[in-house]
Amino acid sequence: MPARGGRGGRLQPPHGHPAHRRPVLRRRGPARLLNSRADTPDSRRPAPRTAQRSPRGGPNAAPEERAADIHAAFADPGIKAVIASVGGDDQITVLPHLDRELLRANPKPFFGYSDNTNLLLFLRNLGIVSYHGGSVMVELGRPGAMNPLTAASLRAAMFTSDTYELTPASTSGDVNRPWQDSHTFASEPAAEPADGWSWHNADRVVEGAGWGGNLEIISWLLMADREVEPPDTYAGDVLFLETSEEMPSAQEVYRILRNMGERGLLRQFPALLMGRAKSWSFEKRLATQDKAAFRRRQREAVLRALHEYAPDTMAVFDVDLGHTDPQLVIPVGGRIRVDGLSHRIRVTY
């Protein structure tokens, strides 16, 4: 359900996140959202307005207060879409406090990724299509300007309900600069030449509803037994996964996928979109050659798990859907068509 006018509410980051120290990012992101509509094909749609909702209790808000903030954003009839400011690591503690009936009665698009995988899958279980991608602080607040591929995908998801073809990026970036340094915002982030998508078992066409998100968050949901339905619920769906700036090792990625396989999950999905792995962080500042090796090892780990638990699954690697730049928006619960014969991916927003 695209946002066809009205305001867009944005949810604040959790306590302690560096986003609280960079108010310029919180202003820049919504300003770009307001300007983005100028390039949309249908000028009859009214431009969005933005409304920031600070959690009750401020940055120290308890899970109950953060849930109330989500309720308020969804229940407000003047807000047509909700965008997360940034990710985090504790949204799982908010889920028990969410009112399913209130959210089901007030469906609207939600955009976010990383820790917001929690809310994305929660909404999917209510029958609400949501959108993996797009945060105020990172994608909308990107230094210099929004990445053109990110902007085009985000605009399509927000303002249309059309079929949209994803495009492989010719360059990609995952090296961050510190938000507390004002020089960070003087130029766009650096990028390196990007390999195109790589395909596995690309001998068919698969179309199904999207399910997935950040792999580490999904592993937490599995451990807490929250928001993951019985395996056969997902039969025929399209799985999409990506890993975060914490850069889990190839062994850890394999183990998570192995455990999903033991649960009977992996074999339910006839197609997998695997996001380009983020291969640099402030704690792990890998050189270009080492970054390529990190991504290769992760790809091998995924293929190992698929070989053992879902040998017939078609897989596409290095899709720009996660913690790298650019970022393409993926519908959670919306249709994804993976055409292995022509090496094309289309989504319906």
Short mmCIF file of C-alpha atoms in Angstrom, two decimals:
data_model
loop_
_atom_site.label_atom_id
_atom_site.label_comp_id
_atom_site.label_asym_id
_atom_site.label_seq_id
_atom_site.Cartn_x
_atom_site.Cartn_y
_atom_site.Cartn_z
CA MET A 1 0.00 0.00 0.00
CA PRO A 2 1.98 3.04 -1.17
CA ALA A 3 1.95 6.36 0.64
CA ARG A 4 -0.33 8.58 -1.41
CA GLY A 5 -0.03 11.85 0.43
CA GLY A 6 -0.31 12.83 4.05
CA ARG A 7 2.49 12.78 6.59
CA GLY A 8 5.24 10.25 7.11
CA GLY A 9 6.02 9.44 10.72
CA ARG A 10 9.52 8.39 11.74
CA LEU A 11 10.44 6.32 14.75
CA GLN A 12 13.41 7.36 16.85
CA PRO A 13 16.53 5.22 17.44
CA PRO A 14 17.01 3.39 20.73
CA HIS A 15 18.88 4.83 23.71
CA GLY A 16 22.63 5.11 23.25
CA HIS A 17 22.58 5.04 19.45
CA PRO A 18 25.00 7.58 17.87
CA ALA A 19 22.08 8.96 15.84
CA HIS A 20 21.07 10.99 18.89
CA ARG A 21 24.31 12.94 18.55
CA ARG A 22 23.66 13.96 14.93
CA PRO A 23 20.42 15.98 14.72
CA VAL A 24 21.50 17.23 11.26
CA LEU A 25 20.85 13.73 9.92
CA ARG A 26 17.39 13.64 11.44
CA ARG A 27 16.61 16.90 9.62
CA ARG A 28 18.27 16.06 6.30
CA GLY A 29 16.47 12.74 5.79
CA PRO A 30 12.89 14.08 5.92
CA ALA A 31 13.87 17.08 3.78
CA ARG A 32 15.04 14.73 1.04
CA LEU A 33 11.85 12.73 1.36
CA LEU A 34 9.86 15.89 0.75
CA ASN A 35 11.95 16.70 -2.32
CA SER A 36 11.96 13.16 -3.68
CA ARG A 37 8.40 13.35 -4.89
CA ALA A 38 9.41 15.81 -7.60
CA ASP A 39 10.73 12.91 -9.67
CA THR A 40 7.73 10.63 -9.30
CA PRO A 41 5.80 9.96 -12.50
CA ASP A 42 2.34 10.81 -11.14
CA SER A 43 2.27 14.49 -10.21
CA ARG A 44 -1.36 14.21 -9.11
CA ARG A 45 -0.28 12.56 -5.88
CA PRO A 46 0.12 15.11 -3.10
CA ALA A 47 3.54 15.58 -1.59
CA PRO A 48 4.19 13.97 1.79
CA ARG A 49 4.80 15.83 5.01
CA THR A 50 6.95 14.50 7.82
CA ALA A 51 6.29 14.24 11.52
CA GLN A 52 8.89 13.10 14.03
CA ARG A 53 7.60 11.07 16.92
CA SER A 54 9.95 10.94 19.88
CA PRO A 55 9.30 7.91 22.09
CA ARG A 56 7.49 8.51 25.33
CA GLY A 57 10.24 8.79 27.91
CA GLY A 58 12.75 10.13 25.36
CA PRO A 59 15.85 8.16 24.39
CA ASN A 60 15.60 6.15 27.63
CA ALA A 61 12.15 4.88 26.70
CA ALA A 62 11.15 1.47 27.98
CA PRO A 63 9.91 -1.19 25.53
CA GLU A 64 6.32 -0.44 26.54
CA GLU A 65 6.79 3.24 25.70
CA ARG A 66 8.39 2.44 22.35
CA ALA A 67 5.43 0.17 21.55
CA ALA A 68 3.08 3.02 22.41
CA ASP A 69 5.03 5.22 19.97
CA ILE A 70 4.46 2.66 17.21
CA HIS A 71 0.76 2.49 18.09
CA ALA A 72 0.46 6.27 17.91
CA ALA A 73 2.14 6.47 14.51
CA PHE A 74 -0.09 3.76 13.03
CA ALA A 75 -3.30 5.02 14.62
CA ASP A 76 -2.81 8.64 13.48
CA PRO A 77 -4.97 8.94 10.32
CA GLY A 78 -2.83 11.83 9.08
CA ILE A 79 0.27 9.66 8.86
CA LYS A 80 0.34 7.56 5.69
CA ALA A 81 3.70 5.80 6.11
CA VAL A 82 6.14 5.15 8.95
CA ILE A 83 9.93 5.18 8.46
CA ALA A 84 12.46 3.99 11.03
CA SER A 85 15.19 6.47 11.90
CA VAL A 86 17.83 3.75 12.13
CA GLY A 87 18.36 0.21 13.43
CA GLY A 88 19.47 -1.06 16.84
CA ASP A 89 19.69 -4.33 18.71
CA ASP A 90 16.71 -4.66 21.05
CA GLN A 91 13.47 -4.22 19.10
CA ILE A 92 12.68 -7.83 19.97
CA THR A 93 11.86 -6.58 23.50
CA VAL A 94 9.15 -4.30 22.05
CA LEU A 95 7.21 -7.04 20.25
CA PRO A 96 5.36 -8.44 23.31
CA HIS A 97 3.91 -4.98 23.97
CA LEU A 98 2.46 -4.39 20.51
CA ASP A 99 -1.31 -4.41 20.04
CA ARG A 100 -1.97 -6.70 17.07
CA GLU A 101 -5.58 -5.62 16.65
CA LEU A 102 -4.73 -1.91 16.67
CA LEU A 103 -2.05 -2.36 14.01
CA ARG A 104 -4.22 -4.68 11.91
CA ALA A 105 -7.02 -2.10 11.99
CA ASN A 106 -4.68 0.69 10.89
CA PRO A 107 -2.47 -0.78 8.15
CA LYS A 108 0.11 1.48 6.55
CA PRO A 109 3.53 1.08 4.95
CA PHE A 110 6.47 0.69 7.31
CA PHE A 111 10.05 1.12 6.09
CA GLY A 112 13.14 -0.12 7.92
CA TYR A 113 15.74 -2.88 8.04
CA SER A 114 18.39 -4.39 10.33
CA ASP A 115 16.84 -4.56 13.83
CA ASN A 116 13.56 -3.44 12.28
CA THR A 117 13.30 -6.96 10.83
CA ASN A 118 11.41 -7.62 14.06
CA LEU A 119 8.61 -5.21 13.20
CA LEU A 120 8.65 -6.07 9.49
CA LEU A 121 7.93 -9.74 10.20
CA PHE A 122 5.44 -8.85 12.96
CA LEU A 123 3.47 -6.77 10.44
CA ARG A 124 3.71 -9.48 7.80
CA ASN A 125 2.05 -11.90 10.20
CA LEU A 126 -0.83 -9.42 10.46
CA GLY A 127 -1.24 -9.43 6.69
CA ILE A 128 0.37 -6.00 6.27
CA VAL A 129 2.93 -5.61 3.49
CA SER A 130 5.95 -3.68 4.76
CA TYR A 131 9.23 -2.63 3.20
CA HIS A 132 12.74 -3.81 3.98
CA GLY A 133 14.95 -0.79 3.38
CA GLY A 134 15.12 2.94 3.77
CA SER A 135 16.04 4.62 7.05
CA VAL A 136 16.05 8.33 7.82
CA MET A 137 19.57 8.46 9.22
CA VAL A 138 21.41 6.28 6.69
CA GLU A 139 19.73 6.13 3.28
CA LEU A 140 17.79 9.40 3.33
CA GLY A 141 20.52 11.18 5.33
CA ARG A 142 23.41 9.87 3.21
CA PRO A 143 26.28 12.43 2.96
CA GLY A 144 26.20 14.46 -0.23
CA ALA A 145 23.01 13.04 -1.71
CA MET A 146 20.89 9.93 -1.77
CA ASN A 147 22.30 7.17 -3.94
CA PRO A 148 20.32 7.29 -7.23
CA LEU A 149 19.49 3.55 -7.15
CA THR A 150 18.34 3.84 -3.54
CA ALA A 151 16.25 6.92 -4.30
CA ALA A 152 14.56 5.36 -7.32
CA SER A 153 13.65 2.19 -5.43
CA LEU A 154 12.43 4.10 -2.37
CA ARG A 155 10.30 6.45 -4.47
CA ALA A 156 8.73 3.50 -6.30
CA ALA A 157 7.94 1.75 -3.02
CA MET A 158 6.49 4.89 -1.41
CA PHE A 159 4.52 6.41 -4.23
CA THR A 160 3.49 3.58 -6.57
CA SER A 161 2.03 0.11 -6.46
CA ASP A 162 3.70 -0.95 -9.69
CA THR A 163 5.99 -3.79 -10.60
CA TYR A 164 9.57 -2.56 -10.24
CA GLU A 165 12.67 -4.17 -11.71
CA LEU A 166 15.71 -4.26 -9.46
CA THR A 167 18.97 -3.18 -11.08
CA PRO A 168 22.43 -4.52 -10.20
CA ALA A 169 24.75 -1.80 -8.97
CA SER A 170 27.92 -1.02 -10.93
CA THR A 171 29.55 0.38 -7.80
CA SER A 172 29.02 -0.38 -4.12
CA GLY A 173 30.19 1.07 -0.83
CA ASP A 174 30.28 -0.16 2.75
CA VAL A 175 33.02 1.96 4.33
CA ASN A 176 31.49 4.30 6.88
CA ARG A 177 32.77 7.60 8.19
CA PRO A 178 32.13 8.80 11.75
CA TRP A 179 28.92 10.77 12.17
CA GLN A 180 30.51 12.92 14.86
CA ASP A 181 32.99 14.30 12.29
CA SER A 182 31.48 17.19 10.33
CA HIS A 183 33.82 16.46 7.40
CA THR A 184 31.86 13.24 6.86
CA PHE A 185 29.03 15.24 5.30
CA ALA A 186 31.18 17.27 2.91
CA SER A 187 31.21 14.59 0.22
CA GLU A 188 29.49 11.39 -0.82
CA PRO A 189 30.78 8.06 0.53
CA ALA A 190 33.47 6.24 -1.40
CA ALA A 191 32.45 3.37 -3.66
CA GLU A 192 34.27 0.54 -5.41
CA PRO A 193 33.45 -1.34 -8.62
CA ALA A 194 30.84 -3.97 -7.86
CA ASP A 195 30.52 -7.42 -9.30
CA GLY A 196 27.09 -8.15 -10.73
CA TRP A 197 24.70 -10.64 -9.23
CA SER A 198 25.78 -14.26 -9.26
CA TRP A 199 23.16 -16.95 -9.86
CA HIS A 200 22.84 -20.52 -8.63
CA ASN A 201 20.30 -23.05 -10.01
CA ALA A 202 19.08 -20.34 -12.39
CA ASP A 203 17.01 -22.62 -14.58
CA ARG A 204 13.47 -21.53 -13.75
CA VAL A 205 11.16 -18.66 -12.78
CA VAL A 206 9.96 -18.35 -9.17
CA GLU A 207 7.33 -15.93 -7.94
CA GLY A 208 6.14 -15.69 -4.37
CA ALA A 209 5.67 -13.46 -1.35
CA GLY A 210 8.81 -12.06 0.23
CA TRP A 211 9.97 -13.20 3.69
CA GLY A 212 13.23 -12.49 5.46
CA GLY A 213 15.45 -9.64 6.55
CA ASN A 214 18.59 -9.46 8.64
CA LEU A 215 19.97 -12.94 9.28
CA GLU A 216 21.16 -12.22 12.82
CA ILE A 217 17.79 -10.79 13.85
CA ILE A 218 15.97 -13.77 12.36
CA SER A 219 18.22 -16.05 14.42
CA TRP A 220 17.19 -14.13 17.56
CA LEU A 221 13.51 -14.44 16.66
CA LEU A 222 14.00 -18.17 16.22
CA MET A 223 15.70 -18.43 19.63
CA ALA A 224 12.90 -16.44 21.29
CA ASP A 225 10.23 -18.34 19.32
CA ARG A 226 8.63 -15.12 18.07
CA GLU A 227 7.08 -14.19 14.73
CA VAL A 228 8.35 -17.22 12.82
CA GLU A 229 5.42 -19.36 11.71
CA PRO A 230 5.45 -23.15 11.14
CA PRO A 231 7.75 -23.96 8.21
CA ASP A 232 5.07 -25.00 5.73
CA THR A 233 3.52 -21.53 6.08
CA TYR A 234 6.29 -20.29 3.79
CA ALA A 235 6.03 -22.93 1.08
CA GLY A 236 6.59 -21.23 -2.27
CA ASP A 237 7.69 -17.88 -0.80
CA VAL A 238 10.88 -16.02 -1.74
CA LEU A 239 13.48 -15.79 1.02
CA PHE A 240 15.76 -12.76 1.25
CA LEU A 241 18.59 -12.37 3.76
CA GLU A 242 21.44 -10.00 4.56
CA THR A 243 24.04 -9.55 7.30
CA SER A 244 24.88 -6.50 9.36
CA GLU A 245 27.87 -4.32 10.20
CA GLU A 246 28.71 -6.80 12.95
CA MET A 247 29.99 -8.97 10.10
CA PRO A 248 29.19 -12.48 11.33
CA SER A 249 31.76 -15.02 10.22
CA ALA A 250 31.08 -17.46 7.43
CA GLN A 251 30.92 -20.20 10.04
CA GLU A 252 28.24 -18.33 11.99
CA VAL A 253 26.24 -17.69 8.81
CA TYR A 254 26.40 -21.38 7.97
CA ARG A 255 25.32 -22.39 11.48
CA ILE A 256 22.29 -20.09 11.44
CA LEU A 257 21.24 -21.40 8.03
CA ARG A 258 21.94 -24.98 9.14
CA ASN A 259 19.62 -24.50 12.10
CA MET A 260 16.95 -23.01 9.84
CA GLY A 261 17.40 -26.10 7.70
CA GLU A 262 17.01 -28.40 10.69
CA ARG A 263 13.79 -26.58 11.50
CA GLY A 264 12.55 -27.36 7.99
CA LEU A 265 12.56 -23.72 6.88
CA LEU A 266 15.12 -23.55 4.08
CA ARG A 267 13.51 -26.12 1.85
CA GLN A 268 10.22 -24.19 1.85
CA PHE A 269 11.71 -21.39 -0.24
CA PRO A 270 12.26 -22.11 -3.95
CA ALA A 271 14.35 -18.92 -4.30
CA LEU A 272 16.76 -16.96 -2.12
CA LEU A 273 18.00 -13.40 -2.60
CA MET A 274 21.22 -12.97 -0.61
CA GLY A 275 22.28 -9.41 0.05
CA ARG A 276 25.76 -8.17 -0.72
CA ALA A 277 27.64 -8.75 2.54
CA LYS A 278 28.85 -5.70 4.42
CA SER A 279 32.58 -6.34 4.69
CA TRP A 280 33.92 -3.31 6.57
CA SER A 281 33.25 -1.85 9.99
CA PHE A 282 35.04 0.44 12.43
CA GLU A 283 36.06 -2.68 14.35
CA LYS A 284 37.07 -4.67 11.23
CA ARG A 285 38.65 -2.31 8.71
CA LEU A 286 39.34 -4.75 5.92
CA ALA A 287 41.35 -3.87 2.83
CA THR A 288 39.74 -4.29 -0.59
CA GLN A 289 41.23 -7.74 -1.18
CA ASP A 290 40.22 -8.94 2.29
CA LYS A 291 36.69 -7.60 1.78
CA ALA A 292 36.33 -9.65 -1.38
CA ALA A 293 37.56 -12.74 0.49
CA PHE A 294 35.05 -12.10 3.30
CA ARG A 295 32.18 -11.92 0.82
CA ARG A 296 33.41 -15.05 -0.98
CA ARG A 297 33.55 -17.04 2.26
CA GLN A 298 30.01 -15.98 3.15
CA ARG A 299 28.76 -17.03 -0.29
CA GLU A 300 30.41 -20.42 0.12
CA ALA A 301 28.80 -20.84 3.55
CA VAL A 302 25.35 -20.09 2.13
CA LEU A 303 25.86 -22.52 -0.75
CA ARG A 304 27.01 -25.19 1.71
CA ALA A 305 23.80 -24.84 3.72
CA LEU A 306 21.65 -24.85 0.59
CA HIS A 307 23.42 -27.95 -0.71
CA GLU A 308 22.64 -29.77 2.55
CA TYR A 309 19.08 -28.57 3.19
CA ALA A 310 17.62 -27.04 0.02
CA PRO A 311 19.59 -28.31 -2.97
CA ASP A 312 16.96 -27.26 -5.50
CA THR A 313 16.62 -23.67 -4.28
CA MET A 314 17.61 -20.99 -6.78
CA ALA A 315 19.88 -18.34 -5.24
CA VAL A 316 20.99 -14.87 -6.30
CA PHE A 317 24.02 -13.42 -4.51
CA ASP A 318 25.18 -9.82 -4.04
CA VAL A 319 21.74 -8.26 -4.40
CA ASP A 320 21.96 -4.74 -2.97
CA LEU A 321 19.32 -5.11 -0.29
CA GLY A 322 21.10 -4.75 3.04
CA HIS A 323 23.76 -2.76 4.87
CA THR A 324 25.63 -1.67 1.74
CA ASP A 325 25.19 1.36 -0.52
CA PRO A 326 23.08 1.48 -2.70
CA GLN A 327 20.15 -0.24 -1.09
CA LEU A 328 17.12 -1.61 -2.94
CA VAL A 329 13.78 -1.87 -1.15
CA ILE A 330 12.28 -5.36 -0.84
CA PRO A 331 8.57 -5.88 -0.07
CA VAL A 332 7.97 -8.07 2.99
CA GLY A 333 4.83 -9.97 2.11
CA GLY A 334 4.69 -8.42 -1.36
CA ARG A 335 5.35 -10.28 -4.59
CA ILE A 336 8.88 -11.02 -5.80
CA ARG A 337 9.56 -12.57 -9.20
CA VAL A 338 12.98 -14.18 -9.64
CA ASP A 339 13.59 -15.03 -13.28
CA GLY A 340 16.61 -17.29 -13.48
CA LEU A 341 16.24 -17.73 -17.22
CA SER A 342 16.69 -14.03 -17.99
CA HIS A 343 18.57 -13.12 -14.77
CA ARG A 344 16.00 -10.50 -13.74
CA ILE A 345 14.33 -9.70 -10.43
CA ARG A 346 11.05 -7.80 -10.20
CA VAL A 347 9.14 -6.78 -7.10
CA THR A 348 5.63 -5.46 -6.65
CA TYR A 349 5.34 -2.59 -4.20
#
